[in-house]
mmCIF file of C-alpha atoms in Angstrom:
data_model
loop_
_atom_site.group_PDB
_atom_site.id
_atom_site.type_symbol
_atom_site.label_atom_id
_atom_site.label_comp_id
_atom_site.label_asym_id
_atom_site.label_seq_id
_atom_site.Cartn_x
_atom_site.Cartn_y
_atom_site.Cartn_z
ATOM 1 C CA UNK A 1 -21.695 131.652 -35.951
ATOM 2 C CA UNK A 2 -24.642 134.165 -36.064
ATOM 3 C CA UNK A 3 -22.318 136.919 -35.137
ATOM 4 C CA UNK A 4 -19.060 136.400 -33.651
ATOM 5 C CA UNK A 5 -17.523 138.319 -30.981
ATOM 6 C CA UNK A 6 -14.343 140.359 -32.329
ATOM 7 C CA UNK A 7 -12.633 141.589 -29.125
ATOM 8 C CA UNK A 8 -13.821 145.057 -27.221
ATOM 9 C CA UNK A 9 -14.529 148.363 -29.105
ATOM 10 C CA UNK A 10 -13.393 151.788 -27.401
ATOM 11 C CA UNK A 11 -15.906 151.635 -24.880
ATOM 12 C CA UNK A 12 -14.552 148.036 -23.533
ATOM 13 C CA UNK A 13 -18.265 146.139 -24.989
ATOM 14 C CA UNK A 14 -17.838 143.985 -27.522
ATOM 15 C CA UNK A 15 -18.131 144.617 -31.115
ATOM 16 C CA UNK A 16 -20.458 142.139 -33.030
ATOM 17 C CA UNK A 17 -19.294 141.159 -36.694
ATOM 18 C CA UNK A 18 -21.946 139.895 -39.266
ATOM 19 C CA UNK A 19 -21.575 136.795 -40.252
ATOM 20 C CA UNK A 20 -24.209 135.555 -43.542
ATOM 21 C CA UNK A 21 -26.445 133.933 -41.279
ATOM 22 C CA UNK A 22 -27.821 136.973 -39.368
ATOM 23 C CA UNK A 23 -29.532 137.100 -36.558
ATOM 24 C CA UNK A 24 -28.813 138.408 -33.307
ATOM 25 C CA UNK A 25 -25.813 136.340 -30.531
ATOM 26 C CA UNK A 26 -26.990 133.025 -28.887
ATOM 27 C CA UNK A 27 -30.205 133.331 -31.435
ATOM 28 C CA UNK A 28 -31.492 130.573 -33.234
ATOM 29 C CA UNK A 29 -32.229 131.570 -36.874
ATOM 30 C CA UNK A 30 -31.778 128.729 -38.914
ATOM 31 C CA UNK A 31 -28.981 128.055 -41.519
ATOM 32 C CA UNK A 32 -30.892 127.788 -45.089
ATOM 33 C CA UNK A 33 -28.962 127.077 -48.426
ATOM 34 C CA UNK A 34 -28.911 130.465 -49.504
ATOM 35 C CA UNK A 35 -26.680 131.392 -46.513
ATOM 36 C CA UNK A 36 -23.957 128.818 -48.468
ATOM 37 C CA UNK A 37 -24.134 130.292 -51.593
ATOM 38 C CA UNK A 38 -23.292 133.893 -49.359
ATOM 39 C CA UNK A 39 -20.987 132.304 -47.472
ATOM 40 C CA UNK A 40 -18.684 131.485 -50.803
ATOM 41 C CA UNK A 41 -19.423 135.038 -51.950
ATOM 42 C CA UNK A 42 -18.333 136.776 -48.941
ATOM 43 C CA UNK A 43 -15.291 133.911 -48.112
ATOM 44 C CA UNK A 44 -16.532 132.916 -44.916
ATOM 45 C CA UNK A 45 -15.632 129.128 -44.654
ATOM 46 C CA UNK A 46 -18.475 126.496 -43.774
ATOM 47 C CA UNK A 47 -18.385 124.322 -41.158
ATOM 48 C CA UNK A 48 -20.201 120.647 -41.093
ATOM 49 C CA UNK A 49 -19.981 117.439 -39.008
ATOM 50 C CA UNK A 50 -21.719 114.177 -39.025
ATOM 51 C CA UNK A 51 -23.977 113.068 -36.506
ATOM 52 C CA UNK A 52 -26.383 110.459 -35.874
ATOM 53 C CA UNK A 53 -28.486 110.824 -32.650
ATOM 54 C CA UNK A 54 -29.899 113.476 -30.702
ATOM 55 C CA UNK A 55 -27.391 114.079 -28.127
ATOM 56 C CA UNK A 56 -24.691 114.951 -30.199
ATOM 57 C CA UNK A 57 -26.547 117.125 -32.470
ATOM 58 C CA UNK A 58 -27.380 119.354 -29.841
ATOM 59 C CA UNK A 59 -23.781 119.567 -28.989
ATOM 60 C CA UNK A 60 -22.776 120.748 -32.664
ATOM 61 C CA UNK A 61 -25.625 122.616 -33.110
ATOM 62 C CA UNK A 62 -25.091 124.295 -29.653
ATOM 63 C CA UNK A 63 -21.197 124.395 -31.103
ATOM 64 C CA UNK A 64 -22.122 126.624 -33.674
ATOM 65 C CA UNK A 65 -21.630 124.189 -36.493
ATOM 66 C CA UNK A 66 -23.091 125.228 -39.785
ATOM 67 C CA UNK A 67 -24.850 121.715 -41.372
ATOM 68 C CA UNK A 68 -24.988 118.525 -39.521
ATOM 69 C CA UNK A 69 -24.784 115.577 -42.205
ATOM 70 C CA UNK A 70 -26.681 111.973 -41.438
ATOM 71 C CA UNK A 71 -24.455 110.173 -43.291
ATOM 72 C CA UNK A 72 -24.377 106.432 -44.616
ATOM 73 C CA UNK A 73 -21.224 106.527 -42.649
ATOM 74 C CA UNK A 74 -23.703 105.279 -39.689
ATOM 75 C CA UNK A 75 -23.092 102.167 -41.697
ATOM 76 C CA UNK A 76 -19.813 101.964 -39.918
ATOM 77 C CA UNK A 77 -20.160 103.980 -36.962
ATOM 78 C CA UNK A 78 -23.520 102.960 -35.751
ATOM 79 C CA UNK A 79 -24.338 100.004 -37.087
ATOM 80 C CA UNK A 80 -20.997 97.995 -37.534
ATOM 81 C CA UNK A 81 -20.691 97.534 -41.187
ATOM 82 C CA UNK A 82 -17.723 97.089 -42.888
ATOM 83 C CA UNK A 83 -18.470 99.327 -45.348
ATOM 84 C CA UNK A 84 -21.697 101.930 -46.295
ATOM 85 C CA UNK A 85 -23.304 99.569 -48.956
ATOM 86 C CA UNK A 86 -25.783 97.865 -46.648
ATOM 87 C CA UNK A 87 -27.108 100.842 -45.015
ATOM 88 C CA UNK A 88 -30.652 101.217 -45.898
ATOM 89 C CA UNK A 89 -33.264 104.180 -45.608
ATOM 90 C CA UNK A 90 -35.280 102.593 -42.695
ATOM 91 C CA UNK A 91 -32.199 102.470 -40.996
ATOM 92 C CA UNK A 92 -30.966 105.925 -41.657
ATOM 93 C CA UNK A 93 -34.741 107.784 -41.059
ATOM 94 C CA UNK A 94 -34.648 107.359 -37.332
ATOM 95 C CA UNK A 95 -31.442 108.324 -37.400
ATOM 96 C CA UNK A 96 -32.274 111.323 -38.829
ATOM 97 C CA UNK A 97 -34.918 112.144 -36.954
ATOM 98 C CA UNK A 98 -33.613 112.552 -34.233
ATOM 99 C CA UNK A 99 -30.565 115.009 -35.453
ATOM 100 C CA UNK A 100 -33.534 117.031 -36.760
ATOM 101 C CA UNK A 101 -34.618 117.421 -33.801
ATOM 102 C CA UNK A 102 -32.092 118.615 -31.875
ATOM 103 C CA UNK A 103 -31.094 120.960 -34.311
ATOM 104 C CA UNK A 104 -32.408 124.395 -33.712
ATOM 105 C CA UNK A 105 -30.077 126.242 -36.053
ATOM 106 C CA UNK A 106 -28.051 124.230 -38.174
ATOM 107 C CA UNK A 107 -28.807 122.447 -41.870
ATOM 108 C CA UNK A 108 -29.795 118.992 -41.591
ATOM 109 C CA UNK A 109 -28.592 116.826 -44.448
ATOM 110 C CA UNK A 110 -29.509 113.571 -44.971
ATOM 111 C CA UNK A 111 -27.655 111.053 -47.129
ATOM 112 C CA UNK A 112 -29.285 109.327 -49.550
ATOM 113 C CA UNK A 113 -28.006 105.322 -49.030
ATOM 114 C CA UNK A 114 -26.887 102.821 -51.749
ATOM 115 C CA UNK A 115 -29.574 101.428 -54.178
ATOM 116 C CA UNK A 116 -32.420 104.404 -52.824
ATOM 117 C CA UNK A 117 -31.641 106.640 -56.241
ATOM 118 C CA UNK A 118 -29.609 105.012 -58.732
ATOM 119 C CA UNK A 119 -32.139 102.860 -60.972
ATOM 120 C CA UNK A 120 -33.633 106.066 -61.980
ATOM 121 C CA UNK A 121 -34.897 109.697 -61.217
ATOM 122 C CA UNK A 122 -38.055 108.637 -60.398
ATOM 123 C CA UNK A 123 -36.579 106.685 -57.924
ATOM 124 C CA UNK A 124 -34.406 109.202 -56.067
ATOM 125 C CA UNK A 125 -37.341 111.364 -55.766
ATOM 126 C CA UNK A 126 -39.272 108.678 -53.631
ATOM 127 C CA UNK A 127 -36.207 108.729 -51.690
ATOM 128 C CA UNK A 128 -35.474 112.456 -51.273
ATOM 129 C CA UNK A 129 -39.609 112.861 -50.284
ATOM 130 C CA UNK A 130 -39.500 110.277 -47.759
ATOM 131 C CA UNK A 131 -36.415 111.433 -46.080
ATOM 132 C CA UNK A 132 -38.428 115.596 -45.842
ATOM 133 C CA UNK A 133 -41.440 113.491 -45.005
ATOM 134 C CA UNK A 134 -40.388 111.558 -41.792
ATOM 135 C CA UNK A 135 -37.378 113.225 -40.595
ATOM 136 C CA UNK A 136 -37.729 116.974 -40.809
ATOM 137 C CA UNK A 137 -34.112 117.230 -42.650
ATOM 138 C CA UNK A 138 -33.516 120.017 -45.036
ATOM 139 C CA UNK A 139 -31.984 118.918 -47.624
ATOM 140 C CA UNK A 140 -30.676 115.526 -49.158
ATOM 141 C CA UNK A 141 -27.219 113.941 -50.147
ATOM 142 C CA UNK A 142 -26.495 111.762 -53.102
ATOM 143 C CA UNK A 143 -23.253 110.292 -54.639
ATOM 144 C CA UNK A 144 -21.998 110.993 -58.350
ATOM 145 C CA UNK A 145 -21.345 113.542 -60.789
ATOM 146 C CA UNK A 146 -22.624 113.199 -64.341
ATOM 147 C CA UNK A 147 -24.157 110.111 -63.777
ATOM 148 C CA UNK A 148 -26.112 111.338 -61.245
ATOM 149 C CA UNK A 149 -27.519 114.922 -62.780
ATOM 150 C CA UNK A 150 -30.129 113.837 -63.934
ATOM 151 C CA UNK A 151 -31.489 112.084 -60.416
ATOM 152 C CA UNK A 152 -30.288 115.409 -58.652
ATOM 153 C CA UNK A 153 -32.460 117.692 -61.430
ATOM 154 C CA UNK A 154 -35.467 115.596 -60.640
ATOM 155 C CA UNK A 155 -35.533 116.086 -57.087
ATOM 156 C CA UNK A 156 -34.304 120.022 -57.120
ATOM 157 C CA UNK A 157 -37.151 120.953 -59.867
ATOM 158 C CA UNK A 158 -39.365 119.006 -56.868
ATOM 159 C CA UNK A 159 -38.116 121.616 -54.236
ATOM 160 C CA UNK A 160 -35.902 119.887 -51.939
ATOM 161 C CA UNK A 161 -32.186 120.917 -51.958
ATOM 162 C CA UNK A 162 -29.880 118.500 -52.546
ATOM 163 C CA UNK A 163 -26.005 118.510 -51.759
ATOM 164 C CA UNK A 164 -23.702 116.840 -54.860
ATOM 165 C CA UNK A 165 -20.389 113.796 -53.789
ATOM 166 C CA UNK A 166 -17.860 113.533 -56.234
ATOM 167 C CA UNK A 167 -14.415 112.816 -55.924
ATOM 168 C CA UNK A 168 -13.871 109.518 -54.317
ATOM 169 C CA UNK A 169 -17.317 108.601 -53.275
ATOM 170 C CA UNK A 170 -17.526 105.613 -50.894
ATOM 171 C CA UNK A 171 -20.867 103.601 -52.322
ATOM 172 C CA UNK A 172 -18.692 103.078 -55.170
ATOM 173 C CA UNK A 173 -15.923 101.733 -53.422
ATOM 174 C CA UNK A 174 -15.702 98.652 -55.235
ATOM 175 C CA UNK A 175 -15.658 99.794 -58.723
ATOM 176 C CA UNK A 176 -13.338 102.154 -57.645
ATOM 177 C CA UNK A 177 -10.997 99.588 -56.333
ATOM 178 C CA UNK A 178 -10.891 100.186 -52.926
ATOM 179 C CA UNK A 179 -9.835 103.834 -50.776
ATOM 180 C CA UNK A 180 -8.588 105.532 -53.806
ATOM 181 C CA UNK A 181 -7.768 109.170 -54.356
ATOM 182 C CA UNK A 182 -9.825 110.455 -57.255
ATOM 183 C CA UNK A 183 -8.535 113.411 -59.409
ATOM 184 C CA UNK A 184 -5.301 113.050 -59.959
ATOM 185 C CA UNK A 185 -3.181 113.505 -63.694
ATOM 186 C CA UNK A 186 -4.613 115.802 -66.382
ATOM 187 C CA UNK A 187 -7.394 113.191 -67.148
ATOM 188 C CA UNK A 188 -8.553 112.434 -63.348
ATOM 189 C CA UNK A 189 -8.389 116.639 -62.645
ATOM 190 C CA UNK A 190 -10.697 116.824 -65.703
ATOM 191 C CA UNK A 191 -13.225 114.372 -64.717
ATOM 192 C CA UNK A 192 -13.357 115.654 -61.166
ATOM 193 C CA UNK A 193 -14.535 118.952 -62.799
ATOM 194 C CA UNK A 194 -17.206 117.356 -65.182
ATOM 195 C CA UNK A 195 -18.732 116.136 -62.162
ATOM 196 C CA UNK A 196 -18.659 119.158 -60.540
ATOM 197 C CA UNK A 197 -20.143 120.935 -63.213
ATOM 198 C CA UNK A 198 -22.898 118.682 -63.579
ATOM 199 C CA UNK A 199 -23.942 118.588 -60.288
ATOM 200 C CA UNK A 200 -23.758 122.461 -60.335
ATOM 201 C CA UNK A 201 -25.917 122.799 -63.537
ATOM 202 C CA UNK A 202 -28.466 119.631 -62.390
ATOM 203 C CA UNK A 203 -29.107 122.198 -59.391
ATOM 204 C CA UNK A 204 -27.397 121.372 -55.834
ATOM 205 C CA UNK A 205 -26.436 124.049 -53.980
ATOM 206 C CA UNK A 206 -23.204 122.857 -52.870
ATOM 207 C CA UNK A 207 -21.084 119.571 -53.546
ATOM 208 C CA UNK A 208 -18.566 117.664 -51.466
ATOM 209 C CA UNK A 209 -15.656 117.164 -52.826
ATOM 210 C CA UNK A 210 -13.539 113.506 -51.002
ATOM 211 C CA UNK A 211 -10.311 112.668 -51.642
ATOM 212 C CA UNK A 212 -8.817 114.461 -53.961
ATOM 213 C CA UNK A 213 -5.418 116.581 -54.708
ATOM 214 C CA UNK A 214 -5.504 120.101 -52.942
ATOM 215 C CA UNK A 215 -4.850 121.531 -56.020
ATOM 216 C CA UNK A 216 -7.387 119.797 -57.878
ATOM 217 C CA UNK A 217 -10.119 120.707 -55.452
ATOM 218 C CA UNK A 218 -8.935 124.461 -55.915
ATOM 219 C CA UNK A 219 -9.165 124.524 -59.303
ATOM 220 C CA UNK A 220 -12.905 123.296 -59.351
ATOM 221 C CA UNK A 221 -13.819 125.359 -56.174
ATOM 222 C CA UNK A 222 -12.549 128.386 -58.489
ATOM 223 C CA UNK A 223 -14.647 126.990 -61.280
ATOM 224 C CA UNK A 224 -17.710 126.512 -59.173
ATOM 225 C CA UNK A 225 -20.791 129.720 -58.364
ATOM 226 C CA UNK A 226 -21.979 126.679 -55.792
ATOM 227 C CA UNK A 227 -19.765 126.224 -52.424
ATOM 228 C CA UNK A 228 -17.617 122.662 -52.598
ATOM 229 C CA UNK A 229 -16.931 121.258 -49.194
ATOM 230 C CA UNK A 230 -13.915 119.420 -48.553
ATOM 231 C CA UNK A 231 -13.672 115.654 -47.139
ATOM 232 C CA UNK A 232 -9.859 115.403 -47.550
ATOM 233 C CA UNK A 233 -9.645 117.786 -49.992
ATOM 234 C CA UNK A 234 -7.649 120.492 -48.586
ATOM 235 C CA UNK A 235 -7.486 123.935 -47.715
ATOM 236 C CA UNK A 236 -8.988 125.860 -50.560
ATOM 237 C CA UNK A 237 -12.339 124.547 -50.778
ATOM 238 C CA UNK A 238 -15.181 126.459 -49.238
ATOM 239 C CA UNK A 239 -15.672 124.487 -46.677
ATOM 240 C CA UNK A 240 -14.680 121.199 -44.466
ATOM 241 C CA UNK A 241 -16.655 118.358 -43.271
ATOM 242 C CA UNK A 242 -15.826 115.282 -41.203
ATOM 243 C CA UNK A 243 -17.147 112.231 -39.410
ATOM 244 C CA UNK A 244 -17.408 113.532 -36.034
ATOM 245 C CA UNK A 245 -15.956 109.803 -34.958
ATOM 246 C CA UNK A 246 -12.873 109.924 -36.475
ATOM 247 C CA UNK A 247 -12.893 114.041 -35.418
ATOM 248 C CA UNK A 248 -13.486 112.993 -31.389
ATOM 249 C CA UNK A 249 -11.074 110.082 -31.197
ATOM 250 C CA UNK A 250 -14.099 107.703 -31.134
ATOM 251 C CA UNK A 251 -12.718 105.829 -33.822
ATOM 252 C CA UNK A 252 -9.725 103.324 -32.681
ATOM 253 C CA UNK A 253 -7.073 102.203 -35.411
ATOM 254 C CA UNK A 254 -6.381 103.633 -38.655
ATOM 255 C CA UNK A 255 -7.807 106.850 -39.303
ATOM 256 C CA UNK A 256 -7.672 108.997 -42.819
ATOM 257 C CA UNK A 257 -4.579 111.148 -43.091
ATOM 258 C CA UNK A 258 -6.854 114.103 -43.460
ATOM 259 C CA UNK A 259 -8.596 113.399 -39.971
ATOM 260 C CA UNK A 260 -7.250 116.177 -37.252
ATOM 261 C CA UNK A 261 -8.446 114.565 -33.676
ATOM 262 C CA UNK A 262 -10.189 117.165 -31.624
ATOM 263 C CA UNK A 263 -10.400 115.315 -28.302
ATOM 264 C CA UNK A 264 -9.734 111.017 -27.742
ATOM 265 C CA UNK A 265 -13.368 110.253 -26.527
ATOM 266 C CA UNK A 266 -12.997 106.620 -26.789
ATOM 267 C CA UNK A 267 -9.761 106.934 -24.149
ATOM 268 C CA UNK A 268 -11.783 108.781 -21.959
ATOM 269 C CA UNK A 269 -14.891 107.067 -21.926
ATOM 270 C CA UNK A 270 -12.747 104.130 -21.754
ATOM 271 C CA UNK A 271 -10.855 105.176 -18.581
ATOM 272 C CA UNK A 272 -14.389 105.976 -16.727
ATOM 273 C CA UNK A 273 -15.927 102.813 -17.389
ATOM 274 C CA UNK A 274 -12.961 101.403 -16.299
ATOM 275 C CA UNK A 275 -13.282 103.691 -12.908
ATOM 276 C CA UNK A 276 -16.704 102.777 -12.653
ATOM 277 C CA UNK A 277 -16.346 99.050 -12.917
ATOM 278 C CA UNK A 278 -13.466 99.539 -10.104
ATOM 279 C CA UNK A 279 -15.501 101.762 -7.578
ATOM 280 C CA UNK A 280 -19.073 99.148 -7.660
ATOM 281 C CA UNK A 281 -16.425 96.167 -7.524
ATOM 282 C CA UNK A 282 -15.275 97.748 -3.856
ATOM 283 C CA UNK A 283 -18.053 99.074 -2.702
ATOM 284 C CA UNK A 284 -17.275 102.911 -3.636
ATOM 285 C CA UNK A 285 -20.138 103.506 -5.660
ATOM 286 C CA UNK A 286 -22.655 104.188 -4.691
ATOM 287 C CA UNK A 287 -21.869 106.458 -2.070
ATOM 288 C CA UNK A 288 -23.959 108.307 0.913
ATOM 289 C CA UNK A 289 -24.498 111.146 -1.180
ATOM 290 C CA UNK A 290 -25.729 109.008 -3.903
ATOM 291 C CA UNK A 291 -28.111 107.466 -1.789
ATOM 292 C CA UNK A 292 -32.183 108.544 -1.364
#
């Protein structure tokens, strides 16, 4: 998203439209933070996806997509958990690594896991340095408004960027009684914005905002200098990210009502293993012109 192509000008070449990354078509400058806080001011929306390996990251960085998130989601996608809580930081570096890079132009965030920054400040700083260290990411993720400022303040005043999670935030699933939309009634609204304040004023440069009322998220994207980026939060916020799983049609069964499936990978890949196992069963593969 550099600069994207508008349709022909008078002379029939086409007209190239600024977008606030710069940088010339098919280049490669790299999306920094200060391109979000530009992309609120000028209304362009943001774009972000999850991903955990190499190969795909190239895809979605190739794609155009603005930040590619390594998300404790993994926990469930790539390592079979039932839920993000056992997901550890030796499991998510490689992980990150390896969307790092691949990525030539977009923002790599990694997420910081359950029980890496809670205990203390002190503690999420080790976290957020050994994540820059060993992975090459560009900025951090951690869970939790006000009770979390003062973790995110450590780690900004250390230099890394770090991207706020309020709303429903899924390393607090159990206290939270399960998949529950956060921020709704007068009193849930109001406590959605406290945390979005504080993780504003504690010094992230944008905060996802999960499960929670459209109007709701509009109100505190409206409050907010910092971009929010929705996760089932509607339309109005600044910009939308999903797990590129449940986006492909990877992910089988239930999927969140604010998932729109791009393509059914799973149904494909499904259907050419299928083809495969039926073409070496009688004798079709390999053929002559697979042969040396």
């Amino acid at each position: 998203m550099a600069f994207e192509q508008s349709g022909p000008t008078a002379s029939g070449e086409p007209q190239e439209v600024a977008a606030p990354y710069g940088g010339a078509a098919g280049g490669q400058k790299r999306v920094r933070t200060r391109h979000f806080e530009k992309a609120k001011q000028d209304g362009v929306k943001i774009v972000g996806l999850t991903s955990y390996d190499y190969l795909s990251a190239q895809v979605f960085d190739a794609a155009g997509i603005d930040f590619l998130l390594v998300g404790d989601s993994a926990g469930n996608t790539v390592f079979g958990y039932d839920t993000t809580l056992p997901v550890t930081v030796d499991e998510l570096i490689p992980l990150t690594r390896a969307v790092a890079r691949a990525a030539k132009r977009a923002l790599v965030v990694a997420d910081m896991p359950f029980g890496s920054y809670e205990v203390n400040a002190r503690e999420a700083l080790h976290t957020a340095i050994r994540f820059m260290k060993e992975t090459g990411a560009h900025a951090v993720k951690l869970e939790g408004g006000v009770r979390s400022a003062e973790q995110i303040r450590r780690v900004v005043e250390a230099g890394i960027p770090v991207m706020g999670h309020v709303g429903y935030t899924p390393q607090s699933e159990h206290g939270l009684g399960g998949h529950v939309i956060q921020g709704r009634g007068e009193d849930g609204a109001d406590q959605l914005l406290r945390d979005a304040l504080a993780v504003q004023e504690a010094g992230a440069f944008a905060v996802v905002l999960e499960m929670v009322p459209s109007e709701a998220a509009k109100a505190v994207t409206e409050a907010l200098t910092i971009p929010t980026l929705s996760v089932g939060a509607g339309p109005h916020c600044d910009g939308q990210l999903l797990v590129w799983s449940d986006w492909a049609g990877m992910t089988t069964g239930r999927i969140p009502k604010f998932v729109k499936q791009y393509a059914q990978l799973a149904k494909t890949l499904e259907e050419a293993a299928v083809s495969f196992r039926e073409d070496v069963a009688s004798g079709a593969y390999p053929a002559p012109e697979h042969e040396y």
